[in-house]
CSV table of C-alpha atoms in Angstrom, one decimal:
chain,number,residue,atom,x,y,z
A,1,UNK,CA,50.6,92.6,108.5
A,2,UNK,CA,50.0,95.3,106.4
A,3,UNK,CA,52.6,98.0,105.4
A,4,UNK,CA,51.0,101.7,105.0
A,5,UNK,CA,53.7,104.4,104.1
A,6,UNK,CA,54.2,105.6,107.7
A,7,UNK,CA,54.8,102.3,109.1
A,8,UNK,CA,57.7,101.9,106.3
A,9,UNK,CA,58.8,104.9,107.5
A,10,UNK,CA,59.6,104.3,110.8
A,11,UNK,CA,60.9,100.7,110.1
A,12,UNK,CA,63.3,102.3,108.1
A,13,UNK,CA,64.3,104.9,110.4
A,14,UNK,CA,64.4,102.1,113.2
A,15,UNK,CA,66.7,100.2,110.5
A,16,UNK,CA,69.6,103.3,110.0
A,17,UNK,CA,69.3,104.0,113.9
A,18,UNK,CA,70.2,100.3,114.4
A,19,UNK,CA,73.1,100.7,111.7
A,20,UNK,CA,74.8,103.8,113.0
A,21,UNK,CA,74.1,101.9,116.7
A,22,UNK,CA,77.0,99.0,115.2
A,23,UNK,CA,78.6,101.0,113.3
A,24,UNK,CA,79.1,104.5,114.1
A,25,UNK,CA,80.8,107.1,113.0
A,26,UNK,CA,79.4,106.1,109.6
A,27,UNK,CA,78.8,107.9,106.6
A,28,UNK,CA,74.9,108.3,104.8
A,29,UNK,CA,76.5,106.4,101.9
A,30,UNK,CA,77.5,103.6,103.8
A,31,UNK,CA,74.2,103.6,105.4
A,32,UNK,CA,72.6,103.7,101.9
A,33,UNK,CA,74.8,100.7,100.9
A,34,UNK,CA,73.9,98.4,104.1
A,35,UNK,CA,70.1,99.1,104.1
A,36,UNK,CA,69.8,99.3,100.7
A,37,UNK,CA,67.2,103.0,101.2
A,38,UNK,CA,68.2,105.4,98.2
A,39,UNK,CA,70.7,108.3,99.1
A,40,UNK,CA,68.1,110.4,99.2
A,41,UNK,CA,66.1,108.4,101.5
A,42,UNK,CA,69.0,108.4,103.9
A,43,UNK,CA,69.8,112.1,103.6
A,44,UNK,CA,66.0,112.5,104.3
A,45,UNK,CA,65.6,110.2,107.3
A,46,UNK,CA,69.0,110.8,108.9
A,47,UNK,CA,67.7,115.0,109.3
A,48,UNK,CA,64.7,113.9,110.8
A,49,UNK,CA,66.0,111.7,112.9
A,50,UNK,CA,69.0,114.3,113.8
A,51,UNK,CA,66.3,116.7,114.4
A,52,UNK,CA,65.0,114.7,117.1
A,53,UNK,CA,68.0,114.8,118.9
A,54,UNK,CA,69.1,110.6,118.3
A,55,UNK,CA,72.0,111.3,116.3
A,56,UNK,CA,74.5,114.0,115.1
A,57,UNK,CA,77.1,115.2,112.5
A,58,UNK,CA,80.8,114.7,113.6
A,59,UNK,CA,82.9,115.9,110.8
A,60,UNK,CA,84.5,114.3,107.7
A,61,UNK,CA,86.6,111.9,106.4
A,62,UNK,CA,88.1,110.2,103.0
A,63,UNK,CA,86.6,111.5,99.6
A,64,UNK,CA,83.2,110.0,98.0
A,65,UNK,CA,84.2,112.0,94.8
A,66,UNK,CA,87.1,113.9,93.8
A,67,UNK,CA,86.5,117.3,95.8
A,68,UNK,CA,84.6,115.8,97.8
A,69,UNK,CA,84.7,114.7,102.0
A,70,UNK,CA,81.7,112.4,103.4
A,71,UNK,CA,80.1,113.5,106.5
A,72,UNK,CA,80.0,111.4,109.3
A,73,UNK,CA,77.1,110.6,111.7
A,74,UNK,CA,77.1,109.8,115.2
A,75,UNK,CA,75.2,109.3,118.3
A,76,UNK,CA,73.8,111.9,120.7
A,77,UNK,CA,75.7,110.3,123.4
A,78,UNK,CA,74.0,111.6,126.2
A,79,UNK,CA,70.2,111.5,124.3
A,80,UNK,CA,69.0,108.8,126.2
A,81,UNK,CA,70.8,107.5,129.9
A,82,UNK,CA,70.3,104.2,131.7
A,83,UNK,CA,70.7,102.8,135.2
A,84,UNK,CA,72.4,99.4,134.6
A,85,UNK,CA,72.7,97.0,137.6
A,86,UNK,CA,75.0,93.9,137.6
A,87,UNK,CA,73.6,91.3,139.8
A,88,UNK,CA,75.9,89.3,141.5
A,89,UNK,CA,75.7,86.6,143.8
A,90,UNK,CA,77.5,88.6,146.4
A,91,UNK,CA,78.2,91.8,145.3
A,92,UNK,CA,75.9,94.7,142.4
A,93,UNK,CA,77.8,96.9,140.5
A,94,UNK,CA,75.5,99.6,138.9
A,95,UNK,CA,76.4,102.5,136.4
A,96,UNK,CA,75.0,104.5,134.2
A,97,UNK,CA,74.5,103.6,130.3
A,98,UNK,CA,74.9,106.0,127.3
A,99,UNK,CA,72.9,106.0,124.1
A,100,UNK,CA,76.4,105.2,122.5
A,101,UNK,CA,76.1,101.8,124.8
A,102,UNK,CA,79.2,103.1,126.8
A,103,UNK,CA,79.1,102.9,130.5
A,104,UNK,CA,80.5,104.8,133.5
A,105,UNK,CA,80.1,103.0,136.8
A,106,UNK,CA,78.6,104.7,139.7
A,107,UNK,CA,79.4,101.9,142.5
A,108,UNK,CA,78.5,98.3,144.3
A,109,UNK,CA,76.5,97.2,147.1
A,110,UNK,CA,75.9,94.1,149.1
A,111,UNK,CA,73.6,91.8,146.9
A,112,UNK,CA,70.5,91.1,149.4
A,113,UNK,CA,69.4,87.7,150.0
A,114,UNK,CA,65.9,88.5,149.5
A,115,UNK,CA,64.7,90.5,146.3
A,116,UNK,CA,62.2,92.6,147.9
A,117,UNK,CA,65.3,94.1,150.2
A,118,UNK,CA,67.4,94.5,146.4
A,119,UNK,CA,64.7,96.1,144.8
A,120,UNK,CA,63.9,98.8,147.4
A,121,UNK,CA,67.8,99.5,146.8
A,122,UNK,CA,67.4,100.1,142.9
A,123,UNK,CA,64.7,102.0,143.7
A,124,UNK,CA,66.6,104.5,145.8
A,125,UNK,CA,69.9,104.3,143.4
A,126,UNK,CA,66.9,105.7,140.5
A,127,UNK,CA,65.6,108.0,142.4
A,128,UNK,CA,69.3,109.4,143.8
A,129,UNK,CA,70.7,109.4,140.2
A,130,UNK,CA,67.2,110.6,138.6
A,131,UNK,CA,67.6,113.7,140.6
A,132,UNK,CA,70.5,114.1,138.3
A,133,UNK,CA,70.1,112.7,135.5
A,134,UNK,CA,67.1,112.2,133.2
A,135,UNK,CA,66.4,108.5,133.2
A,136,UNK,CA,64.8,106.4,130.2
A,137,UNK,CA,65.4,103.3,131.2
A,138,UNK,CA,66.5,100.7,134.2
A,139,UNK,CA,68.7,98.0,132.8
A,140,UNK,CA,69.3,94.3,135.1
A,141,UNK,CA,71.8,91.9,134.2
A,142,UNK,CA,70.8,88.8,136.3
A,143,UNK,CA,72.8,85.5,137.1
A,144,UNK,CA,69.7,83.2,136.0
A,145,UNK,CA,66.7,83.1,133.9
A,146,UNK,CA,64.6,85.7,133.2
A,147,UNK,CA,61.3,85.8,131.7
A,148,UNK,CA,61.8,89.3,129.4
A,149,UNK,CA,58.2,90.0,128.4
A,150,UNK,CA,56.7,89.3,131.9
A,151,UNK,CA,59.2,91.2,133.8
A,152,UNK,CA,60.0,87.9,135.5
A,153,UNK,CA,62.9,86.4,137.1
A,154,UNK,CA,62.3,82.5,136.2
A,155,UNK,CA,64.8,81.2,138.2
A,156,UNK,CA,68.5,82.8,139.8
A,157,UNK,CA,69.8,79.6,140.9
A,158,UNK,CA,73.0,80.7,142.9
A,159,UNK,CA,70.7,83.8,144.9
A,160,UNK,CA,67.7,81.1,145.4
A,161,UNK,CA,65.6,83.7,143.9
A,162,UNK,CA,62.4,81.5,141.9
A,163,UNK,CA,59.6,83.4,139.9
A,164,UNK,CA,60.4,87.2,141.4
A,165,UNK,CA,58.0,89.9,139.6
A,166,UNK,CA,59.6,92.8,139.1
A,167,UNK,CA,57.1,94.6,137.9
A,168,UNK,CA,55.5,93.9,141.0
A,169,UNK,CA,58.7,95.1,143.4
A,170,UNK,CA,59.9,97.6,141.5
A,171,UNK,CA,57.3,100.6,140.7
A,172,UNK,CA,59.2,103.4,138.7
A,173,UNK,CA,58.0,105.7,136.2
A,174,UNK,CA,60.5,104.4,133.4
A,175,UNK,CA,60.4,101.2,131.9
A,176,UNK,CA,62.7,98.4,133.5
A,177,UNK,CA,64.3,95.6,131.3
A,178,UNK,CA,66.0,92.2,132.3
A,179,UNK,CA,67.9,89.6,130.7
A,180,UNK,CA,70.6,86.5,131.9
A,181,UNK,CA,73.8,87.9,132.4
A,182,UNK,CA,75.5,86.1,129.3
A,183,UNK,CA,73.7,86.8,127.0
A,184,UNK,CA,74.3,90.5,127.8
A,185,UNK,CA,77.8,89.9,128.0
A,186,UNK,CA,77.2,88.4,124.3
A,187,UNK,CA,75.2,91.2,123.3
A,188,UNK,CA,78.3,93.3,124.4
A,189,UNK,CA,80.4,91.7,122.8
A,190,UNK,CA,78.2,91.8,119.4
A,191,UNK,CA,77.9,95.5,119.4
A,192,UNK,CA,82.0,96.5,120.2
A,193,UNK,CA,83.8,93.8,119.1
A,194,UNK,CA,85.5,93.9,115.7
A,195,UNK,CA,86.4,90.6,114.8
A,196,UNK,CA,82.4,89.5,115.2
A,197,UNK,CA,81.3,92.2,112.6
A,198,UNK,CA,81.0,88.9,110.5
A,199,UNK,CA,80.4,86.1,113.0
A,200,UNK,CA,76.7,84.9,113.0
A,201,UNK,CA,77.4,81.7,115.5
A,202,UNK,CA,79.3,82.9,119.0
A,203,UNK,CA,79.2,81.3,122.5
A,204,UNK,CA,79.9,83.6,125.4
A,205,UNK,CA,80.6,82.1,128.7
A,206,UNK,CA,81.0,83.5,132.1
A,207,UNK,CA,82.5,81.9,135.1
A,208,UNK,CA,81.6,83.3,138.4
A,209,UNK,CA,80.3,81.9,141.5
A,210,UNK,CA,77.9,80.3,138.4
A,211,UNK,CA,78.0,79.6,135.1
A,212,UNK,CA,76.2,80.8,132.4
A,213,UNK,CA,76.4,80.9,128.3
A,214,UNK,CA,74.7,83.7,125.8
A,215,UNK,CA,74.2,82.2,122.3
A,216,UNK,CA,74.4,84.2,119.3
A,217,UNK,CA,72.8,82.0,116.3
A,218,UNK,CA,72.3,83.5,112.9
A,219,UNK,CA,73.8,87.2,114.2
A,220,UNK,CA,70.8,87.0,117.4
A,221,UNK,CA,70.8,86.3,120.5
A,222,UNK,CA,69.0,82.9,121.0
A,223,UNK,CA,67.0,82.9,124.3
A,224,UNK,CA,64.6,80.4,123.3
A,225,UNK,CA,60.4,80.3,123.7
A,226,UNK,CA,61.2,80.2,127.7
A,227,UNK,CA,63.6,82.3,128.0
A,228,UNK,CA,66.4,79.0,129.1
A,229,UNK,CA,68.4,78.7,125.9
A,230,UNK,CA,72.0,78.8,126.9
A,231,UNK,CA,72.0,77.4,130.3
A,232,UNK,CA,74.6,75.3,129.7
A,233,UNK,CA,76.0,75.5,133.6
A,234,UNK,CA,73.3,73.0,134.2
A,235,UNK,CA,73.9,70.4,131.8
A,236,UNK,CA,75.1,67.0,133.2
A,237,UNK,CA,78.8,66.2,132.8
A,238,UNK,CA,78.9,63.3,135.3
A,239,UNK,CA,75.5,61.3,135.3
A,240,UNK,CA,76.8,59.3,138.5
A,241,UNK,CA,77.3,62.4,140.8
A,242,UNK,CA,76.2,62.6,144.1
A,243,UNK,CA,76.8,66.8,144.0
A,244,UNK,CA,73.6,68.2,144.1
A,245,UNK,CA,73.6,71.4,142.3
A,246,UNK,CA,71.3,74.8,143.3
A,247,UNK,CA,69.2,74.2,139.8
A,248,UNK,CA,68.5,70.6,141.7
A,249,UNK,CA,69.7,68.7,139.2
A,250,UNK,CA,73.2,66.5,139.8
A,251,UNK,CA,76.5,66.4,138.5
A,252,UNK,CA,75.7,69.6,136.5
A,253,UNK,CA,78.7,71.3,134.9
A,254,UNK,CA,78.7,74.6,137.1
A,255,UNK,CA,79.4,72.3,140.1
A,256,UNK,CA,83.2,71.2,138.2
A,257,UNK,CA,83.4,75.0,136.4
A,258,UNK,CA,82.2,77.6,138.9
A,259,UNK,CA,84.9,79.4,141.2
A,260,UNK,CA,83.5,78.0,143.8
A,261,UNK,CA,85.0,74.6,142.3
A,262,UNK,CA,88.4,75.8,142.6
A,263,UNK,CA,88.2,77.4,145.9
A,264,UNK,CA,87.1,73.8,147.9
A,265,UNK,CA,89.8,71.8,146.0
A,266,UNK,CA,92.5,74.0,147.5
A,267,UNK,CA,91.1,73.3,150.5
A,268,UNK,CA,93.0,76.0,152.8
A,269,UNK,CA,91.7,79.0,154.3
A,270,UNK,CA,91.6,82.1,151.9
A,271,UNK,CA,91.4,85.9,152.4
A,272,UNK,CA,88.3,87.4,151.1
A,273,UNK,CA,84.2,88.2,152.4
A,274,UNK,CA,83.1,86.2,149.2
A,275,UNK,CA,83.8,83.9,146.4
A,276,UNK,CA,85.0,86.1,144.3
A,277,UNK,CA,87.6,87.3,146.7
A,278,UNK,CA,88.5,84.1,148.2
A,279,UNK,CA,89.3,83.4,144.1
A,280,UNK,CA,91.1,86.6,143.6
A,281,UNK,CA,93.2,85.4,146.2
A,282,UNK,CA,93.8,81.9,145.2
A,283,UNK,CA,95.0,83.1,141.3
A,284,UNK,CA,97.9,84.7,143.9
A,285,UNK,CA,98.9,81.2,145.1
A,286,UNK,CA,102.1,79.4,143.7
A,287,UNK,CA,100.4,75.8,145.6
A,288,UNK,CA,97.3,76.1,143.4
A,289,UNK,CA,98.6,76.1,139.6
A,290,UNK,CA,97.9,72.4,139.3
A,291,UNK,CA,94.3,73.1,140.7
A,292,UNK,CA,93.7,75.8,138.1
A,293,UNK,CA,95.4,73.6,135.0
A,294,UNK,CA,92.4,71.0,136.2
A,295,UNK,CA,89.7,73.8,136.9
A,296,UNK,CA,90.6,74.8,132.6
A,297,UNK,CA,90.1,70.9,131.8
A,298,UNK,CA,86.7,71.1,133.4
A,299,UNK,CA,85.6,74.1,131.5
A,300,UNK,CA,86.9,72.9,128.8
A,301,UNK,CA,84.7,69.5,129.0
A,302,UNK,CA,81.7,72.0,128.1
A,303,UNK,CA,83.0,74.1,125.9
A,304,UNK,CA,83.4,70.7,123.6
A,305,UNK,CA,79.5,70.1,123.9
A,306,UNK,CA,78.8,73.5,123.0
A,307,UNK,CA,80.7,73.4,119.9
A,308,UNK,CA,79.9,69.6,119.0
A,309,UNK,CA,76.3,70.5,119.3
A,310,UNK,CA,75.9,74.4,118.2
A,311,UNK,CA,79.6,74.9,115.8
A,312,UNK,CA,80.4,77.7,116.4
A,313,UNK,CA,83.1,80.2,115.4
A,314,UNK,CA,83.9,81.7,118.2
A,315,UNK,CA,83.5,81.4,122.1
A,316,UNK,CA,84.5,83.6,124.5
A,317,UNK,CA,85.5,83.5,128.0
A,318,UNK,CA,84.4,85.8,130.4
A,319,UNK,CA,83.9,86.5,134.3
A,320,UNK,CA,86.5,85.8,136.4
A,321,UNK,CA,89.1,84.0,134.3
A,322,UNK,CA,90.1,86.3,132.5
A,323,UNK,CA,93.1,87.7,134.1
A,324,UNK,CA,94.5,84.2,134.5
A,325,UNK,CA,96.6,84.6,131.3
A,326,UNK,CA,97.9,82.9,128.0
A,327,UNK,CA,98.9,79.6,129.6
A,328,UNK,CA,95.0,79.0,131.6
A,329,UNK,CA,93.9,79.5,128.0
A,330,UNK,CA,96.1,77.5,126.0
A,331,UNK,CA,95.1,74.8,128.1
A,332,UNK,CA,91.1,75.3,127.2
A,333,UNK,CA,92.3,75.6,123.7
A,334,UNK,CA,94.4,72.3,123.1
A,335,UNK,CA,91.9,70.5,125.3
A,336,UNK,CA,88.7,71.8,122.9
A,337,UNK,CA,90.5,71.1,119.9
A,338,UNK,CA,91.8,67.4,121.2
A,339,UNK,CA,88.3,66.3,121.7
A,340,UNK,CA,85.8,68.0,119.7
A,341,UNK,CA,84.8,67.0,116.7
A,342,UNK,CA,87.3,68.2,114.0
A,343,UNK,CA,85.2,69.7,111.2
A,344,UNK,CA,84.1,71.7,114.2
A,345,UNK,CA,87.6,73.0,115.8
A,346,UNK,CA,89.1,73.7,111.8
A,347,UNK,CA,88.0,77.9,112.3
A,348,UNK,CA,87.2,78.0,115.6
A,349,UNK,CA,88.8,81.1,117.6
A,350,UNK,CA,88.9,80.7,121.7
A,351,UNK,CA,89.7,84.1,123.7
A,352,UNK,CA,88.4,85.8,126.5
A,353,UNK,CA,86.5,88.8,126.7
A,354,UNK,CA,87.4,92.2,125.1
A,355,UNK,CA,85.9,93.8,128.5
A,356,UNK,CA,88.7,94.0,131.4
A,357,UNK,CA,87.7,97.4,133.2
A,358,UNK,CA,84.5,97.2,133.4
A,359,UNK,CA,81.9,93.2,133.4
A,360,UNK,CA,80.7,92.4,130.0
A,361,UNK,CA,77.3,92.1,131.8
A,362,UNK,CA,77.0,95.7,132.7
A,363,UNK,CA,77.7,97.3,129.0
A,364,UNK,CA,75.2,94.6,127.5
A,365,UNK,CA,72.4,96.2,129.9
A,366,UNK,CA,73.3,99.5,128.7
A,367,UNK,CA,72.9,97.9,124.9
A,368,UNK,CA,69.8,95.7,126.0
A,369,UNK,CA,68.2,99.8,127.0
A,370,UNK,CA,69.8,101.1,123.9
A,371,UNK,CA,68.1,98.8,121.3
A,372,UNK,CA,64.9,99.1,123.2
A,373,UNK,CA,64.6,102.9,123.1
A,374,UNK,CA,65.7,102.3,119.0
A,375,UNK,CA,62.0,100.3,119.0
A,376,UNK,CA,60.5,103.2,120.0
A,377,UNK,CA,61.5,105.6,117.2
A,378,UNK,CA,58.4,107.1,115.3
């Protein structure tokens, strides 16, 4: 490929867009020292791409020099908004994403059974909200696989929803993104966590009515040539089951380390319209504490063949298990680091999500739109 002087340019204004992105405020020097562009270069580039309304000056801090206080940059916030939807087996919570890769939620509806019915509902949430608001983007977070350059969703295993086009069912005048729910949630938690500013190998994993694992390798997101890297829910744990799982294979590790796991071993009737109620209400239960000790085993029974095969130095927990407290995860942790290899357990760090008030999912659509408008810089 050849590099004219243009093209330079805008890779290099993509390249300090992307920087204040992970690590605003920040001054020009510090962008001058990660990029390795000249000052002047920086001072240049950041006015034009100030001037375009993408970023701002926020004030001061520290001394560069003696007399002298470094300017900070910023995000526009509110230069480019995004309708984010968090598909859920039974229940979509949408919101709307800031530049800054914040998000304010907006509400939830009834997840449809058939896509054409859930489309025709974004649809009207973008139009409502576009009244409002201007729009750049729509943002789904979706509980499957999801083909991101044909608008496809490859397979949703838990909504039986098998090679939906959404180009095809949803026509809107912005462009409309798509990517598996973890590896959002591990986007989210590469752009606003602290202690990954120097992780390149992570493992996010999310337990709801499914189960699903985002890979970071290298500081990226892995999806793999298909788009199916990380679906780790699916991969056998007991090669003699007779449990059939949605993704038709058997004995898959979803079946032992999905909520819906630990809601038919209790066995008893539980309040609640859905799973994740029904679960909501089982975490309540004195009776079920030895059924959640054995639902941690179980997850932890993947979590050592993700880090036996991938290493790496942190995994995080995520979805619905993560108000179940220090003792659920002590219990993941001691198991991990009994039988995993032990080169691979010296550093690693187990916790659960940074993201209690708001899914994981949901900010890493407003990030996915975020780093695709960055793309478009000229």
């Amino acid at each position: 490929m050849k590099y004219n002087s243009p093209r330079i340019k805008i890779l290099n204004k993509k390249s300090i867009l992307k920087v204040i992105h992970e690590n605003h405020p920040i001054s020009r020097s510090d962008i001058s020292e990660i990029t390795g562009l000249t000052p002047s270069s920086v001072t240049r580039l950041t006015k034009e791409l100030i001037d375009e309304g993408y970023i701002r000056e926020i004030g001061t801090m520290g001394k560069n020099s003696p007399g002298r206080r470094r300017i900070l940059l910023d995000l526009r916030k509110n230069a480019f908004l995004s309708i984010v939807f968090d598909i859920g087996v039974n229940i979509t919570t949408y919101g709307i994403g800031f530049f800054d890769g914040e998000v304010e939620p907006r509400g939830t509806f009834n997840t449809p059974k058939e896509p054409v019915e859930f489309f025709k509902i974004v649809k009207e949430i973008y139009e409502r909200i576009s009244g409002e608001y201007r729009i750049s983007r729509i943002s789904l977070s979706v509980p499957g696989m999801v083909d991101m350059e044909e608008k496809k969703i490859l397979l949703a295993p838990n909504l039986e929803w098998e090679n939906v086009s959404i180009k095809e069912l949803l026509k809107v005048d912005v462009p409309v993104l798509a990517d598996n729910e973890a590896n959002l949630s591990m986007l989210a938690e590469k752009y606003h966590s602290e202690d990954l500013r120097n992780v390149k190998e992570a493992v996010f994993i999310i337990i709801r009515e499914g189960v699903g694992t985002g890979l970071m390798i290298d500081g990226k997101i892995f999806r793999g040539p298909s788009f199916t890297a990380g679906e780790a829910g699916h991969m056998t744990v007991n090669m003699y089951s007779d449990r059939q799982c949605h993704c038709s294979n058997w004995g898959c590790w979803e079946l032992v380390s999905s909520i819906n796991w630990a809601i038919e071993q209790y066995g008893k009737e539980l309040p609640g319209k859905n799973a994740i109620e029904k679960f909501q209400a089982l975490k309540q239960r004195n009776d079920a504490k030895r059924i959640l000790m054995k639902f941690a085993e179980n997850i932890a029974v993947g979590i050592v063949n993700l880090v036996n095969i991938l290493n790496p130095e942190l995994v995080i927990l995520g979805g619905e298990v993560v108000d179940l407290g220090e003792n659920f995860l002590d219990i993941v942790k001691d198991f991990v680091h009994q039988r995993a290899l032990k080169a691979a357990v010296r550093d690693l760090k187990i916790r659960t999500t940074e993201f209690r008030n708001i899914s994981s999912n949901l900010v890493g659509a407003a990030v996915l739109a975020v780093e695709d408008i960055i793309e478009e810089v000229k």
